[in-house]
Coordinates of C-alpha atoms in Angstrom, one line a residue:
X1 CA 84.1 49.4 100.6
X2 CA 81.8 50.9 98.3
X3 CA 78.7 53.6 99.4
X4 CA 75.6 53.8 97.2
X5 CA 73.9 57.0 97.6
X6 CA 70.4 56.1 97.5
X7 CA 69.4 59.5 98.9
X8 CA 71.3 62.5 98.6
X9 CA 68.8 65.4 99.1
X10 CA 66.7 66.5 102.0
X11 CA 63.4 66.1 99.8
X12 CA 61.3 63.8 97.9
X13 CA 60.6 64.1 94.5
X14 CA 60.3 62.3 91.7
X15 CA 63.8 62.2 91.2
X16 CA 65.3 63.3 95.0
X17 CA 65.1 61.2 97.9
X18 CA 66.2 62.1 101.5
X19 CA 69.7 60.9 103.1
X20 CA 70.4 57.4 102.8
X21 CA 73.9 56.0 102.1
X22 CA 74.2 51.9 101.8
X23 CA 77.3 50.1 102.7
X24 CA 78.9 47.1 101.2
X25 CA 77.4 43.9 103.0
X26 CA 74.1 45.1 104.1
X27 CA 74.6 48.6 106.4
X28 CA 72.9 51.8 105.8
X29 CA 73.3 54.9 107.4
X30 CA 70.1 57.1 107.7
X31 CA 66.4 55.4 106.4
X32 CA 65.4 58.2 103.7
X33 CA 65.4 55.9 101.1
X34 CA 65.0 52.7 101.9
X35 CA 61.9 51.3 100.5
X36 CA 62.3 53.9 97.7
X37 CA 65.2 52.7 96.4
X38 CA 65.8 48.6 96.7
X39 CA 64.2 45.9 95.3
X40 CA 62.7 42.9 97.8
X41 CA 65.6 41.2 97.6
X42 CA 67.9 43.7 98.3
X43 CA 65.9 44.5 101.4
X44 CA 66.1 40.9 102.6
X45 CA 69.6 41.0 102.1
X46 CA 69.7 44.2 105.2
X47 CA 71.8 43.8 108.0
X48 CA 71.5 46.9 109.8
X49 CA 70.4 50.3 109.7
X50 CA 72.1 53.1 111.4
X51 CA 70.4 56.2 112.3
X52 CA 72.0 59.5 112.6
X53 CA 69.3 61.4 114.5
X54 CA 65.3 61.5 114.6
X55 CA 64.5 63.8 112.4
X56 CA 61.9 62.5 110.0
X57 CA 63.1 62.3 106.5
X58 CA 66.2 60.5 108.6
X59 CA 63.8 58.0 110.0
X60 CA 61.2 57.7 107.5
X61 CA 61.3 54.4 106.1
X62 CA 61.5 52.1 109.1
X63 CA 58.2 51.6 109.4
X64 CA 58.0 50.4 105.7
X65 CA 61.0 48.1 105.7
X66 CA 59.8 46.3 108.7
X67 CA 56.4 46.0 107.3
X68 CA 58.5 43.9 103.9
X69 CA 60.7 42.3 106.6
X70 CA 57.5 40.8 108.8
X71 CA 55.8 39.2 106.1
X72 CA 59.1 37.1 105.5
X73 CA 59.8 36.5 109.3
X74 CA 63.2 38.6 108.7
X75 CA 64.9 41.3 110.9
X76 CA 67.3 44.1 110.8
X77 CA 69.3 45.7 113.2
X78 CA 68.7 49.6 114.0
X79 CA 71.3 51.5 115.7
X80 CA 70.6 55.1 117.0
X81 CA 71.2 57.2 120.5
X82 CA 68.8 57.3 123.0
X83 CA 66.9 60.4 121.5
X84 CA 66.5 58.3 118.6
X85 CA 65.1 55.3 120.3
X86 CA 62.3 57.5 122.3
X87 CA 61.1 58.2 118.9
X88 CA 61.4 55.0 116.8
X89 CA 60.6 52.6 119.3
X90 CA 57.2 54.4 120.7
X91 CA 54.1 55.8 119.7
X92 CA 53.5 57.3 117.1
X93 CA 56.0 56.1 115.4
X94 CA 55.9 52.9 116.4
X95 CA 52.6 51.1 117.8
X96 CA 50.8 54.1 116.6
X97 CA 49.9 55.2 112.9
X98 CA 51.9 51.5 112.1
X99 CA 52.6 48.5 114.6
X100 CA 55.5 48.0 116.7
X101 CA 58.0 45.8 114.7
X102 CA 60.0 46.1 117.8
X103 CA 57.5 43.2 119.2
X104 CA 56.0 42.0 116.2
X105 CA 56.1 39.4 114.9
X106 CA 56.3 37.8 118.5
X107 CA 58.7 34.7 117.4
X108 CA 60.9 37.2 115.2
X109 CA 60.4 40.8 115.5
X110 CA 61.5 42.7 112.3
X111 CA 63.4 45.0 113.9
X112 CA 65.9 44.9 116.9
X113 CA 67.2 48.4 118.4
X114 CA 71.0 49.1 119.7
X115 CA 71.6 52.4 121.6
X116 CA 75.0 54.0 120.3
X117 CA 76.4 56.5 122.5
X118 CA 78.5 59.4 120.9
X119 CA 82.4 58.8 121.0
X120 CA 82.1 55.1 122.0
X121 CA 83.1 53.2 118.7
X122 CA 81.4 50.2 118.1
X123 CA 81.3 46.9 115.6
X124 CA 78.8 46.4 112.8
X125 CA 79.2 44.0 110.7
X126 CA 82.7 44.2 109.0
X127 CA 82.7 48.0 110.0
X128 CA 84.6 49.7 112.9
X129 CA 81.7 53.0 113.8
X130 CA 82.3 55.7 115.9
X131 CA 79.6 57.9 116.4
X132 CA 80.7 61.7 117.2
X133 CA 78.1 64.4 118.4
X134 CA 77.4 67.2 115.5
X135 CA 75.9 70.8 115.7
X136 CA 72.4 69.6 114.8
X137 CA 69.6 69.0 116.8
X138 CA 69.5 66.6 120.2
X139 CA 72.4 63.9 119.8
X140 CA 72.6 64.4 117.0
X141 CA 76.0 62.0 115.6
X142 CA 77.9 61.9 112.5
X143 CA 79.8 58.6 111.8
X144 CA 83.5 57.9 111.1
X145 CA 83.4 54.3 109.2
X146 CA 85.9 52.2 108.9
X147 CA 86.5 48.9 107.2
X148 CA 88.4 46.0 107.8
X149 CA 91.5 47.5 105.6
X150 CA 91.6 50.5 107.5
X151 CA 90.1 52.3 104.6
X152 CA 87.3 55.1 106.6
X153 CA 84.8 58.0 105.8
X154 CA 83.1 60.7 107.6
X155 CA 79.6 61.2 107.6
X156 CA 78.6 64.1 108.9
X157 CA 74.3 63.9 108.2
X158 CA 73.1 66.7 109.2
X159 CA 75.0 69.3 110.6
X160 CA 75.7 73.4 111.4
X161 CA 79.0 75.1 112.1
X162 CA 81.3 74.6 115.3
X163 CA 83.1 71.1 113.4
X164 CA 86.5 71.7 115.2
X165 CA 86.1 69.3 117.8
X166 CA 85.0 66.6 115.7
X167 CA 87.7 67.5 113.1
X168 CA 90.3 67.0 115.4
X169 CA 89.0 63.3 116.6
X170 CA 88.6 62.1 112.7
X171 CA 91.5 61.9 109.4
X172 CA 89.3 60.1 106.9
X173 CA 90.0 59.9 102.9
X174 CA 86.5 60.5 102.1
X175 CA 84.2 63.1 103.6
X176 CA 80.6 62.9 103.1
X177 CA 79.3 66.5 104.8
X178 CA 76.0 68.1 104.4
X179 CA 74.9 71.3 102.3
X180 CA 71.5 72.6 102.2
X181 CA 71.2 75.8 101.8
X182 CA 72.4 78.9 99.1
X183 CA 74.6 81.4 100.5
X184 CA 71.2 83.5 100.9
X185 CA 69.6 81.9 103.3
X186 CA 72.8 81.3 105.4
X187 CA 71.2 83.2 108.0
X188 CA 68.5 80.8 108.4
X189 CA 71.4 77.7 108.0
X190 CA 72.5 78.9 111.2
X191 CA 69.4 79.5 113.1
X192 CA 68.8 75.9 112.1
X193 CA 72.0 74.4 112.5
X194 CA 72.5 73.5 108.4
X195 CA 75.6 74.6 106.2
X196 CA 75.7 76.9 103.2
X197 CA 78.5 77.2 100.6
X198 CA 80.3 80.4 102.7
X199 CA 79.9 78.2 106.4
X200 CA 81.4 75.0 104.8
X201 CA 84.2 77.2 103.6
X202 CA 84.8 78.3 106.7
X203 CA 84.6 74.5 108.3
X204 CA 86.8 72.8 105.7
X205 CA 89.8 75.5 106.1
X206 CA 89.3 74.7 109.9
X207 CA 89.8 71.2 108.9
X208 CA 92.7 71.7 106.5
X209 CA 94.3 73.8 109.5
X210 CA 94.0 71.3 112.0
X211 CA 94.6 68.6 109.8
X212 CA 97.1 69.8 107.5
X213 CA 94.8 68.5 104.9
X214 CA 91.8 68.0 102.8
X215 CA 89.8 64.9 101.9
X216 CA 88.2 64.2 99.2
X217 CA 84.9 65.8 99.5
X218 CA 81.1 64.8 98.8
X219 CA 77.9 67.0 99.7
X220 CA 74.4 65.5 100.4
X221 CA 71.5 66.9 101.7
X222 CA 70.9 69.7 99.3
X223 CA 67.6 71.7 98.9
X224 CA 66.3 70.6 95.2
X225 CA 65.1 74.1 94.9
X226 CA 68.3 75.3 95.1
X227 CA 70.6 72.6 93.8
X228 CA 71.7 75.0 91.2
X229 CA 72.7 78.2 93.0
X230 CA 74.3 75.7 95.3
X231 CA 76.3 74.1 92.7
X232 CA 77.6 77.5 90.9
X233 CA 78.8 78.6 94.7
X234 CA 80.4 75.4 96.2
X235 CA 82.2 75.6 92.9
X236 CA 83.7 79.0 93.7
X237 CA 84.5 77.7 97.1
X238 CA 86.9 74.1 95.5
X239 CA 88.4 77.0 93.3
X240 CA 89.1 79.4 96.8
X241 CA 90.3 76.2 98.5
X242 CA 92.3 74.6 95.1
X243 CA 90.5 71.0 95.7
X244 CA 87.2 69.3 94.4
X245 CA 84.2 69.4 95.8
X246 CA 81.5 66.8 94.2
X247 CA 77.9 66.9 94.8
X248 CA 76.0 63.8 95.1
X249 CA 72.9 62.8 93.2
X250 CA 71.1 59.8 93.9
X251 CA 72.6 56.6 92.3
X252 CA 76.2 57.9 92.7
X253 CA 79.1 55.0 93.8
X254 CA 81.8 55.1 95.7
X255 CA 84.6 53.0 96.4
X256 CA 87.3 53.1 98.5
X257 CA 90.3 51.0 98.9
X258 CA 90.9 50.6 95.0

């Protein structure tokens, strides 16, 4: 299995995009960097998008991907929970400030929506996904992934403090987990249900606890403002917890099973 970040920030810049991990064989979890980021081909070759939660710069290029998918009569399967389907699939998202590719075109629409529900694993693709309720906003869900050689990651998208539950259900080799603010604001990361350097600490030596070990350990979703104070303090914390802690950029691969 490999994982292209294609988004590994929670902000657009020249050189950031928002959240947006693709698969091997056509998946991607979260839509912040879609359009952004692959070439016509590569969007035509899109299986299925999988959406964490409604928050916008989660959601944001669905509209623009089924606008390139219509033109060519192709579609693409959108997974999300119920909150996420209010949004996407009505105004204004959707039949609003761009048409509803949900309906259009008539004789193939460009996109076809599948309601997840949290803890009930399903298939997609050559993937095995169980979507598990974070501290975030409504229904929020990270995603446990697993491929057909058993090989798995966590993805946590956004997410505050309070993991334990979800650590216990999950024993993946890869964890991809959220980080978006300095330890200065972690005030405000908890008022808004986000992590800092000191609350991952704290969630990681819960999961080492529970699970007798660490994973390895990726961080996405970081404030560009702060990527740097971010990076000199999640470094203390891999020296506190003697393991490595990497910090995505966009463009970063992964593989797993090699």
């Amino acid at each position: 299995m490999e994982i292209v970040f294609l988004g590994a920030h929670n902000c657009e810049t020249k050189t950031t995009r928002p959240s947006c991990l693709m698969l091997s064989g056509g998946v991607v979890l979260d839509a912040g960097a879609i359009t952004s980021s692959l070439t016509l081909e590569e969007l035509y070759n899109l299986k299925a998008v999988i959406l964490s939660h409604a928050h916008y710069d989660h959601i944001k290029d669905v509209p623009l991907l089924a606008m390139n998918l219509a033109y060519g009569l192709k579609s693409v399967d959108i997974y999300g929970s119920e909150a996420v389907q209010e949004v996407v699939t009505k105004p204004p998202f959707s039949g609003g400030f761009y048409p509803d590719f949900f309906t259009r075109p008539p004789s193939a629409p460009a996109l076809r929506f599948h309601e997840i529900t949290p803890g009930l694993e399903f298939s997609c693709e050559n993937y095995q996904i169980l979507p598990l309720s974070v501290p975030h906003s409504r229904d929020t869900t990270g995603f446990l992934v697993k491929d057909a050689g058993g090989h798995s990651f966590f993805y946590t998208s956004d997410t505050g403090a309070g993991l334990g539950d979800v650590w216990k259900q999950i024993s993946p080799e890869l964890l991809i987990i959220e980080l978006t603010m300095p330890n200065k604001l972690t005030e405000l990361a908890l008022s808004s249900k986000h992590l800092s350097p000191a609350l991952l600490e704290t969630e990681l030596r819960l999961l080492r606890e529970i699970k007798g070990y660490l994973p390895r350990i990726v961080t996405i979703h970081t404030t560009p403002l702060f990527e740097a104070e971010i990076k000199t303090e999640i470094q203390a914390v891999a020296e506190r917890l003697h393991t490595d802690i990497d910090m995505a950029s966009e463009g970063l691969k992964l593989r797993l099973g090699e």
